[in-house]
Coordinates of C-alpha atoms in Angstrom, one line a residue:
M1 CA 175.1 15.4 82.7
E2 CA 173.6 13.4 80.0
Y3 CA 169.8 14.2 78.8
Q4 CA 167.0 12.5 77.1
L5 CA 163.9 12.8 74.7
Y6 CA 161.4 14.3 75.6
I7 CA 158.0 12.4 74.1
N8 CA 154.5 12.3 75.3
G9 CA 155.1 13.7 78.4
E10 CA 158.0 11.5 79.3
W11 CA 162.0 11.5 79.4
K12 CA 163.4 8.7 77.2
D13 CA 166.0 6.9 76.0
T14 CA 167.1 7.0 72.1
V15 CA 166.7 3.3 71.1
T16 CA 166.7 3.9 67.0
G17 CA 169.2 7.3 67.3
Y18 CA 172.7 7.6 69.5
V19 CA 174.1 9.3 72.2
A20 CA 175.9 12.1 70.8
E21 CA 178.2 14.3 72.4
D22 CA 177.8 18.2 73.6
K23 CA 180.9 20.3 73.1
N24 CA 181.8 23.4 74.8
P25 CA 183.0 25.7 72.2
A26 CA 185.5 27.6 74.3
D27 CA 187.8 24.3 74.1
D28 CA 186.0 21.4 73.2
S29 CA 185.3 19.4 76.0
V30 CA 182.5 17.6 76.8
F31 CA 179.6 19.4 77.8
A32 CA 176.8 16.8 78.2
R33 CA 175.7 13.9 76.6
V34 CA 172.7 14.4 74.5
H35 CA 170.3 11.6 73.3
F36 CA 169.8 12.0 69.8
A37 CA 166.2 10.7 68.0
G38 CA 166.1 8.2 65.3
G39 CA 163.4 7.6 62.6
A40 CA 161.5 5.5 65.6
E41 CA 161.6 8.2 68.0
V42 CA 160.2 10.9 65.3
E43 CA 157.3 9.2 64.8
E44 CA 156.8 8.5 68.4
A45 CA 156.2 12.5 68.6
I46 CA 154.6 13.3 65.5
A47 CA 152.0 10.3 66.5
A48 CA 151.9 12.0 70.3
A49 CA 151.4 15.6 69.2
Q50 CA 148.7 14.9 66.7
R51 CA 146.5 12.6 69.3
A52 CA 147.0 15.9 71.8
W53 CA 146.5 18.7 69.2
R54 CA 142.5 18.9 69.5
P55 CA 142.1 18.4 73.5
W56 CA 144.9 21.2 73.5
A57 CA 143.2 23.7 71.0
D58 CA 139.9 23.0 73.1
T59 CA 141.7 24.0 76.3
P60 CA 140.7 27.2 77.6
A61 CA 142.7 29.9 77.0
A62 CA 142.9 30.5 80.9
Q63 CA 144.3 26.9 81.2
K64 CA 147.0 27.8 78.4
E65 CA 147.8 31.3 79.8
Q66 CA 148.8 29.4 83.4
I67 CA 150.8 26.8 82.2
L68 CA 152.6 29.0 80.2
L69 CA 153.4 31.2 83.4
K70 CA 154.2 28.6 85.3
A71 CA 156.7 27.8 82.4
A72 CA 158.3 31.3 83.0
D73 CA 158.6 30.9 86.9
W74 CA 160.2 27.7 85.9
M75 CA 162.9 29.9 83.8
Q76 CA 162.9 32.3 85.7
E77 CA 163.9 30.0 89.1
H78 CA 166.4 28.7 87.0
I79 CA 168.6 31.2 85.6
D80 CA 171.4 30.6 87.1
E81 CA 171.2 27.0 84.9
V82 CA 169.7 27.9 82.0
A83 CA 172.7 31.0 81.9
D84 CA 175.1 28.2 82.3
V85 CA 173.5 26.1 79.1
L86 CA 174.1 29.0 77.4
M87 CA 177.9 29.9 77.8
G88 CA 178.8 26.1 77.8
E89 CA 177.1 25.3 75.1
S90 CA 177.2 28.0 72.9
G91 CA 180.1 30.1 73.5
S92 CA 177.6 32.9 75.2
A93 CA 179.4 35.2 76.9
F94 CA 177.8 36.2 80.6
G95 CA 175.9 39.2 79.9
K96 CA 174.3 37.3 76.4
A97 CA 173.8 34.1 78.0
Y98 CA 171.6 36.1 80.9
F99 CA 170.2 38.1 78.4
E100 CA 168.8 35.4 76.4
A101 CA 167.9 33.6 79.6
G102 CA 165.8 36.8 80.7
F103 CA 164.4 37.5 77.3
A104 CA 163.2 33.8 77.6
V105 CA 160.9 34.2 80.7
D106 CA 159.8 37.2 79.1
I107 CA 158.4 35.2 75.7
L108 CA 156.5 33.0 78.1
R109 CA 154.9 35.4 80.0
T110 CA 154.0 37.5 76.7
A111 CA 152.6 33.9 75.1
A112 CA 150.4 33.7 77.8
G113 CA 149.0 36.6 77.4
E114 CA 148.1 36.3 73.9
C115 CA 145.9 33.1 75.1
R116 CA 143.5 35.1 75.1
R117 CA 143.9 36.9 72.5
V118 CA 143.4 35.1 69.4
F119 CA 140.7 37.2 67.6
G120 CA 138.5 36.8 64.3
Q121 CA 136.1 39.4 63.1
V122 CA 132.3 39.5 62.5
Q123 CA 131.1 41.0 59.8
Q124 CA 127.8 42.4 58.5
Q125 CA 127.1 40.5 54.7
E126 CA 123.4 40.0 53.7
A127 CA 120.2 40.5 54.9
G128 CA 119.7 38.4 58.0
E129 CA 123.3 36.8 58.0
I130 CA 126.1 36.9 60.6
S131 CA 129.1 36.3 58.3
M132 CA 132.1 34.9 61.0
I133 CA 135.9 34.5 60.7
R134 CA 137.1 32.7 62.8
R135 CA 141.1 31.9 63.6
L136 CA 142.2 28.4 64.2
P137 CA 145.1 26.2 65.1
L138 CA 147.0 24.5 62.6
G139 CA 147.5 21.0 64.1
V140 CA 151.3 20.2 64.7
V141 CA 153.7 22.6 64.3
A142 CA 157.6 21.6 63.6
G143 CA 160.1 24.4 64.5
I144 CA 163.7 24.1 63.9
A145 CA 166.2 26.1 65.9
P146 CA 169.5 27.7 65.5
F147 CA 172.7 27.7 67.8
N148 CA 173.3 31.5 68.1
F149 CA 170.1 32.1 70.3
P150 CA 169.1 28.8 71.0
L151 CA 167.1 29.2 73.5
L152 CA 165.2 32.5 72.6
L153 CA 164.8 31.4 69.4
A154 CA 163.2 28.0 69.8
L155 CA 160.8 29.9 72.3
K156 CA 159.5 32.6 70.0
K157 CA 158.3 29.1 68.2
V158 CA 157.0 26.7 70.8
A159 CA 155.4 29.5 73.2
F160 CA 153.6 31.3 70.8
A161 CA 152.4 28.0 68.5
L162 CA 150.9 26.7 72.2
A163 CA 149.2 29.7 72.5
A164 CA 147.2 29.6 69.3
G165 CA 146.0 26.1 70.7
N166 CA 148.8 23.8 68.7
T167 CA 151.3 21.1 69.9
F168 CA 155.0 21.1 69.2
V169 CA 157.6 19.2 68.2
L170 CA 161.0 20.6 68.5
K171 CA 163.9 19.7 66.8
P172 CA 167.3 22.5 68.5
A173 CA 170.1 22.5 66.6
S174 CA 172.6 19.8 66.7
A175 CA 175.3 21.8 68.3
T176 CA 173.1 23.3 70.9
P177 CA 170.4 20.7 71.6
V178 CA 170.6 21.2 76.0
S179 CA 168.9 24.4 75.7
G180 CA 166.1 22.4 74.2
V181 CA 166.1 20.4 77.2
M182 CA 165.6 23.6 79.7
I183 CA 162.3 24.3 77.6
A184 CA 161.1 21.0 78.1
K185 CA 161.9 21.1 81.9
A186 CA 160.2 24.4 82.0
L187 CA 156.9 22.6 80.3
D188 CA 157.1 19.6 82.3
G189 CA 157.4 21.6 85.2
A190 CA 154.4 23.2 84.2
G191 CA 152.8 20.7 83.5
I192 CA 152.1 20.4 80.0
P193 CA 149.7 17.9 78.9
K194 CA 151.4 14.4 77.4
G195 CA 151.9 15.1 73.5
V196 CA 151.9 18.5 73.6
F197 CA 155.1 19.3 73.1
N198 CA 157.6 16.7 72.3
L199 CA 161.6 17.5 71.9
V200 CA 163.6 15.1 69.5
P201 CA 167.3 16.6 68.8
G202 CA 169.0 14.7 66.1
S203 CA 170.5 15.4 63.3
G204 CA 168.8 17.6 60.5
E205 CA 169.3 14.5 57.6
E206 CA 167.6 11.6 60.5
V207 CA 165.0 14.6 62.1
G208 CA 165.2 17.7 60.2
N209 CA 163.5 16.6 57.0
K210 CA 161.1 14.0 58.7
L211 CA 159.3 16.6 60.5
I212 CA 159.5 18.4 57.1
E213 CA 157.7 15.6 54.7
D214 CA 155.5 14.4 57.5
E215 CA 152.1 15.4 56.4
R216 CA 151.0 15.3 59.8
I217 CA 153.4 18.3 60.7
R218 CA 150.9 21.6 59.3
M219 CA 153.5 24.1 59.4
V220 CA 157.5 24.1 59.8
A221 CA 159.1 27.6 62.0
F222 CA 162.8 27.5 61.1
T223 CA 165.7 30.4 61.8
G224 CA 169.2 29.6 60.4
S225 CA 170.6 30.0 56.9
T226 CA 169.5 30.7 54.2
A227 CA 170.5 27.7 51.8
V228 CA 168.7 25.7 54.4
G229 CA 165.3 27.4 54.7
R230 CA 165.4 27.4 51.1
G231 CA 165.4 24.1 51.3
I232 CA 162.4 23.8 53.9
A233 CA 160.3 26.2 51.7
S234 CA 161.3 23.5 48.4
K235 CA 160.2 20.5 50.4
A236 CA 157.2 22.3 52.9
S237 CA 155.5 24.2 49.8
V238 CA 154.8 20.9 47.7
L239 CA 152.9 19.4 50.9
F240 CA 150.8 22.8 50.8
K241 CA 151.6 23.1 54.1
K242 CA 153.1 26.9 56.0
Y243 CA 156.2 27.5 57.1
S244 CA 158.1 30.5 58.8
L245 CA 161.8 31.3 57.6
E246 CA 163.6 33.7 59.6
M247 CA 166.7 33.4 58.0
G248 CA 170.2 35.1 57.2
G249 CA 171.4 39.1 56.9
K250 CA 174.0 41.4 56.0
N251 CA 173.0 44.2 58.0
P252 CA 173.6 47.5 57.6
L253 CA 174.3 50.9 59.1
I254 CA 174.1 54.0 57.9
L255 CA 175.8 57.0 59.0
L256 CA 175.2 60.5 58.0
K257 CA 177.5 63.4 59.0
D258 CA 175.2 65.3 61.0
F259 CA 174.7 62.6 64.0
D260 CA 178.0 62.6 66.6
V261 CA 180.7 59.8 65.6
E262 CA 181.4 58.8 69.3
Q263 CA 177.9 57.9 70.2
A264 CA 177.8 56.8 66.4
V265 CA 180.8 54.1 67.4
R266 CA 178.9 53.1 70.7
I267 CA 176.1 52.0 68.5
A268 CA 177.8 50.0 65.8
G269 CA 180.6 48.4 68.4
F270 CA 177.4 46.6 70.0
G271 CA 175.3 46.0 66.9
A272 CA 178.8 44.5 65.3
F273 CA 180.3 42.2 68.2
F274 CA 177.2 41.3 70.6
H275 CA 177.5 37.7 70.8
Q276 CA 180.7 37.3 68.3
G277 CA 178.7 38.3 65.3
E278 CA 176.6 34.9 65.6
I279 CA 173.6 37.2 65.2
C280 CA 171.3 37.0 62.1
M281 CA 170.9 40.9 62.4
C282 CA 174.5 41.4 63.2
T283 CA 175.7 44.9 62.1
S284 CA 178.4 43.6 59.3
R285 CA 177.9 46.4 57.1
L286 CA 179.3 50.3 58.5
I287 CA 177.6 52.5 55.2
V288 CA 179.6 55.5 56.6
E289 CA 178.8 59.4 55.1
E290 CA 181.8 60.9 53.3
P291 CA 182.4 63.3 55.6
V292 CA 182.8 61.5 58.5
Y293 CA 184.8 58.7 57.1
D294 CA 187.8 58.8 58.0
P295 CA 187.1 59.9 62.0
F296 CA 184.8 57.0 62.3
C297 CA 186.9 54.3 61.0
E298 CA 189.4 55.4 63.4
A299 CA 187.3 55.4 66.1
F300 CA 185.5 53.1 65.8
A301 CA 189.4 50.6 65.4
A302 CA 189.5 52.2 68.5
Y303 CA 186.8 50.7 70.3
A304 CA 187.3 47.4 68.7
R305 CA 190.7 46.8 69.9
T306 CA 188.9 47.3 73.9
M307 CA 187.1 44.6 73.8
K308 CA 187.7 41.9 75.9
V309 CA 188.1 38.1 74.3
G310 CA 188.2 34.6 76.4
D311 CA 186.2 32.8 78.5
P312 CA 182.2 33.5 78.4
H313 CA 181.7 32.6 82.3
Q314 CA 183.5 36.1 83.2
K315 CA 181.7 39.2 83.3
D316 CA 183.7 41.3 81.7
T317 CA 183.9 39.4 78.5
I318 CA 182.4 40.7 75.3
I319 CA 184.0 38.3 73.1
G320 CA 183.2 34.7 73.6
P321 CA 184.4 31.3 71.0
L322 CA 182.9 30.9 67.8
I323 CA 180.8 27.7 67.6
K324 CA 183.1 26.0 65.5
Q325 CA 186.8 26.5 64.0
E326 CA 185.6 26.1 60.5
Q327 CA 183.7 29.5 60.2
C328 CA 187.7 30.7 61.6
Q329 CA 188.7 29.8 58.3
I330 CA 185.7 31.3 56.4
I331 CA 186.6 34.7 57.9
D332 CA 190.1 34.3 57.1
S333 CA 189.3 33.9 53.6
Q334 CA 186.7 36.7 53.1
I335 CA 189.6 39.0 55.2
Q336 CA 191.9 38.0 52.5
D337 CA 189.9 38.2 49.4
A338 CA 189.3 42.0 50.6
V339 CA 192.9 43.2 51.7
S340 CA 194.0 41.9 48.0
K341 CA 191.1 43.8 46.1
G342 CA 191.8 47.1 48.3
A343 CA 190.3 46.8 51.8
V344 CA 192.5 47.7 55.0
L345 CA 192.5 45.5 57.7
M346 CA 192.6 48.3 60.1
T347 CA 193.0 45.7 63.4
G348 CA 192.2 41.8 63.9
G349 CA 191.9 39.4 61.1
T350 CA 193.6 36.6 63.5
H351 CA 192.3 33.9 65.8
E352 CA 193.3 31.2 68.7
G353 CA 191.3 27.9 68.1
N354 CA 187.9 29.0 67.9
F355 CA 188.5 32.7 69.5
Y356 CA 188.0 35.5 66.8
Q357 CA 189.8 39.0 67.7
P358 CA 187.1 41.5 66.6
T359 CA 187.8 42.4 63.1
V360 CA 187.5 45.9 61.0
L361 CA 187.9 46.2 57.5
K362 CA 187.3 49.8 55.8
D363 CA 188.0 51.0 52.0
V364 CA 185.4 47.6 51.0
T365 CA 183.8 48.2 47.9
P366 CA 181.1 45.7 46.4
D367 CA 184.2 43.5 44.2
M368 CA 185.1 41.9 47.4
R369 CA 183.5 38.9 48.8
I370 CA 182.7 40.0 52.1
F371 CA 180.6 43.0 50.9
Y372 CA 177.7 40.7 50.4
E373 CA 178.8 37.7 52.3
E374 CA 177.5 36.6 55.5
S375 CA 180.7 36.4 58.1
F376 CA 178.9 35.3 61.4
G377 CA 181.8 36.4 63.8
P378 CA 183.2 39.3 65.2
V379 CA 183.6 40.9 61.6
T380 CA 182.6 43.8 60.1
S381 CA 183.1 46.2 56.9
I382 CA 183.5 49.7 56.7
I383 CA 182.1 51.6 53.5
K384 CA 182.3 55.2 52.2
A385 CA 179.1 56.4 50.8
V386 CA 179.4 59.9 48.8
D387 CA 175.9 61.7 50.8
A388 CA 172.7 59.7 51.9
Q389 CA 171.1 58.1 48.7
D390 CA 174.5 56.7 48.0
A391 CA 174.6 55.0 51.5
V392 CA 170.7 53.7 50.0
R393 CA 172.2 52.7 47.2
L394 CA 174.8 50.6 48.7
C395 CA 172.6 49.3 51.7
N396 CA 170.2 47.9 49.2
D397 CA 172.8 46.2 47.3
N398 CA 172.2 42.9 48.8
Q399 CA 170.0 39.5 48.7
Y400 CA 169.5 40.0 52.0
G401 CA 167.1 42.2 54.3
L402 CA 166.7 41.6 58.0
S403 CA 167.7 44.4 60.1
S404 CA 169.3 48.1 59.6
S405 CA 170.1 51.2 61.6
L406 CA 170.2 54.7 60.6
L407 CA 172.2 57.3 62.3
T408 CA 170.6 60.9 61.6
N409 CA 169.7 63.6 63.5
D410 CA 167.3 64.7 60.5
L411 CA 163.9 63.4 61.3
S412 CA 162.3 64.1 58.1
K413 CA 165.4 62.3 56.6
A414 CA 165.0 59.5 58.6
M415 CA 161.4 59.1 58.1
S416 CA 162.1 59.1 54.5
L417 CA 165.3 57.1 54.0
S418 CA 163.7 54.7 56.6
L419 CA 161.2 54.1 53.7
D420 CA 163.7 52.8 51.1
M421 CA 165.5 50.9 53.2
E422 CA 164.8 47.3 51.9
A423 CA 164.7 45.7 55.4
G424 CA 161.9 44.1 57.5
M425 CA 163.7 46.2 60.4
V426 CA 165.0 49.8 60.6
H427 CA 166.5 51.3 63.6
I428 CA 166.9 54.9 63.7
N429 CA 169.6 56.4 65.8
N430 CA 170.1 52.5 67.5
A431 CA 171.7 49.2 67.0
T432 CA 170.6 46.8 64.2
V433 CA 170.1 44.2 66.9
S434 CA 167.1 44.9 68.4
D435 CA 164.6 42.6 69.7
N436 CA 161.2 42.5 71.6
S437 CA 158.8 39.9 72.3
T438 CA 155.4 42.0 70.7
V439 CA 156.8 43.7 67.3
A440 CA 156.5 42.0 64.2
F441 CA 160.1 40.5 63.8
G442 CA 161.1 39.4 60.6
G443 CA 163.0 40.3 57.1
V444 CA 162.3 40.7 53.4
K445 CA 164.7 39.2 50.2
N446 CA 166.3 36.1 51.0
S447 CA 166.2 36.6 54.9
G448 CA 162.9 35.5 55.2
V449 CA 159.1 34.8 55.1
G450 CA 156.4 35.7 58.2
R451 CA 156.9 37.2 61.2
E452 CA 157.8 36.3 64.9
G453 CA 156.3 38.2 67.9
G454 CA 153.1 38.6 70.0
S455 CA 150.1 38.8 67.4
Y456 CA 152.3 38.6 64.4
S457 CA 153.1 34.9 65.5
I458 CA 149.6 33.8 66.7
D459 CA 148.9 35.1 62.6
E460 CA 151.5 33.2 61.4
F461 CA 150.3 30.0 63.8
T462 CA 146.6 30.4 62.9
E463 CA 144.5 29.6 59.5
L464 CA 141.3 31.8 59.2
K465 CA 137.7 29.7 58.9
W466 CA 134.5 31.6 57.0
I467 CA 131.2 30.3 59.3
T468 CA 128.2 32.2 58.2
V469 CA 125.0 32.0 59.8
Q470 CA 121.4 32.6 58.2
Y471 CA 119.0 33.5 61.2
T472 CA 115.8 34.8 58.4
P473 CA 114.9 32.9 55.5
A474 CA 117.6 32.8 52.8
Q475 CA 116.6 34.9 49.5
L476 CA 118.0 32.5 47.2
P477 CA 117.4 32.8 43.1
F478 CA 115.6 29.4 42.2

C-alpha cells in the first residue's frame, strides 16, 4: 500500500519530500510506502490550517460534535483495518492493537462531548459591571506523536484540540506514519472542513522543527523522549508559544508486606510487559518490602517465563517485536552493567532479531545504570526496601515522575504515602499502566509539562480572555 499526505482536505503526493518505506519491526519487511513531507508541504499545511482556524472556531459546538462522532463511527467500523496497521507497523500484539483501536473510538466520543463544555466564568466585581472570563481557542496547534501508541497518543492531541476550536497539523512518528493516515481517513470521512486537520509525515529535522519554529503555530503538543521534549521546550519558549510535553518515565511499583504476593505478581507483570515494555508508564522498577522480597522475586520470574513472545497477529502473543534493533543493544548494555555490579539475572536477557525475551533482574541498586535509565523494552528491576518509608525514598530517587503503583491493604498508609510519591499519577492496588479519556494524564519532574484528557485537555488547548461590560455609568477618579 502507498499512502499520501493529507493537506487542506485533499490527499496529495509529496513534491519536495520523498516516499519512505514503512517497515514491519517483526521481520523488517516493507509494510507500506508513505509520502513524507518536505518544506513546501509543511508550509502548505500550516497555511491551510491558519486560513481555516477562525471559521472552525466559530463553528457551532453541535456541528463540531457531530464531526467527531462521525469520525468515531468510522474508526469503529474500520477497527480491524486500524488494528492491523498497529500490528503491522508498530509491533503491537493482537490484544494491545485492538485495545488501542477501541480507545481511539472512546477518545473521539469523549472529545465530541467536550465541544459543548468549553466553559468560562462570570464574576461580580465593581458596581454596575459584568466581568467575564472567556476560554478561547489558540489557533493552529501542531502535534508530534510517538511510535509506541501512535494512534491513541496522536488522537489525544488532535481530538481535544479540534473540540476546543483549534485547527491542527499532525506529524506522526516516522516509524508509524500509517497510524496518522487512519486519523486523517476518519476525519475526512466525517466531513471535516478543508484545512482544519492536516497530516504531514516526515522527519523531525524536516517537519518537526519547521512546525515548532513557525510563528503561526500557537502550541506544540508532544509525546516522546525527554531529550527531544527538552529541545521543543527550548525552541517554543523563545517564541512564547504554549507547549505540552508527555515524556519519559522510570515508573516504580511499591509492594508492601501486607499485600497478596500472587496478586502483586499479576499486577506487576501486566505493568512491566504490556506492549513489550514500550510504554512511557510501564513498570520498570519493582520496589519490594523486605519480608516479601524473596517469594515475590521467585514468583515474578516464574510468571515472566510464561509470557509468549512472537507474531503480534496471534491472539495469545504478549511480547511482540521492539520497534528497532538498536533498542536491543541498549538493553543488553544495561543488563551487562547491572550484572557486573551484583544484580542477578533471573530470566530473559536474550533476543532474536527485534524480539526480546521478558527479562527480570533482582538485587538492583542505585549504582547501576538500569536503576535510573529508561529501557523501553520488556525488562524490569526488583529492588529491596527495608520498610515503607525506604520504599518511597527509592521511588523518588529518579529524574522521572510519570506513573507509579502502591500495593497495600492499609488504606490510611496508602493515602499518606501516595501524597509523598513524586509522580503525576499514583495507582493504589493496580498497575502503573492505566489510562482513561477524561482523567488528568501527565507527569512531574522530567516526565512532562501539562495534562491530557477530557476537560484538562480543553484547558491546555485554550487561553483565557477577560472581558468587562459596564452597564451603569462608570465611577472614575478623574
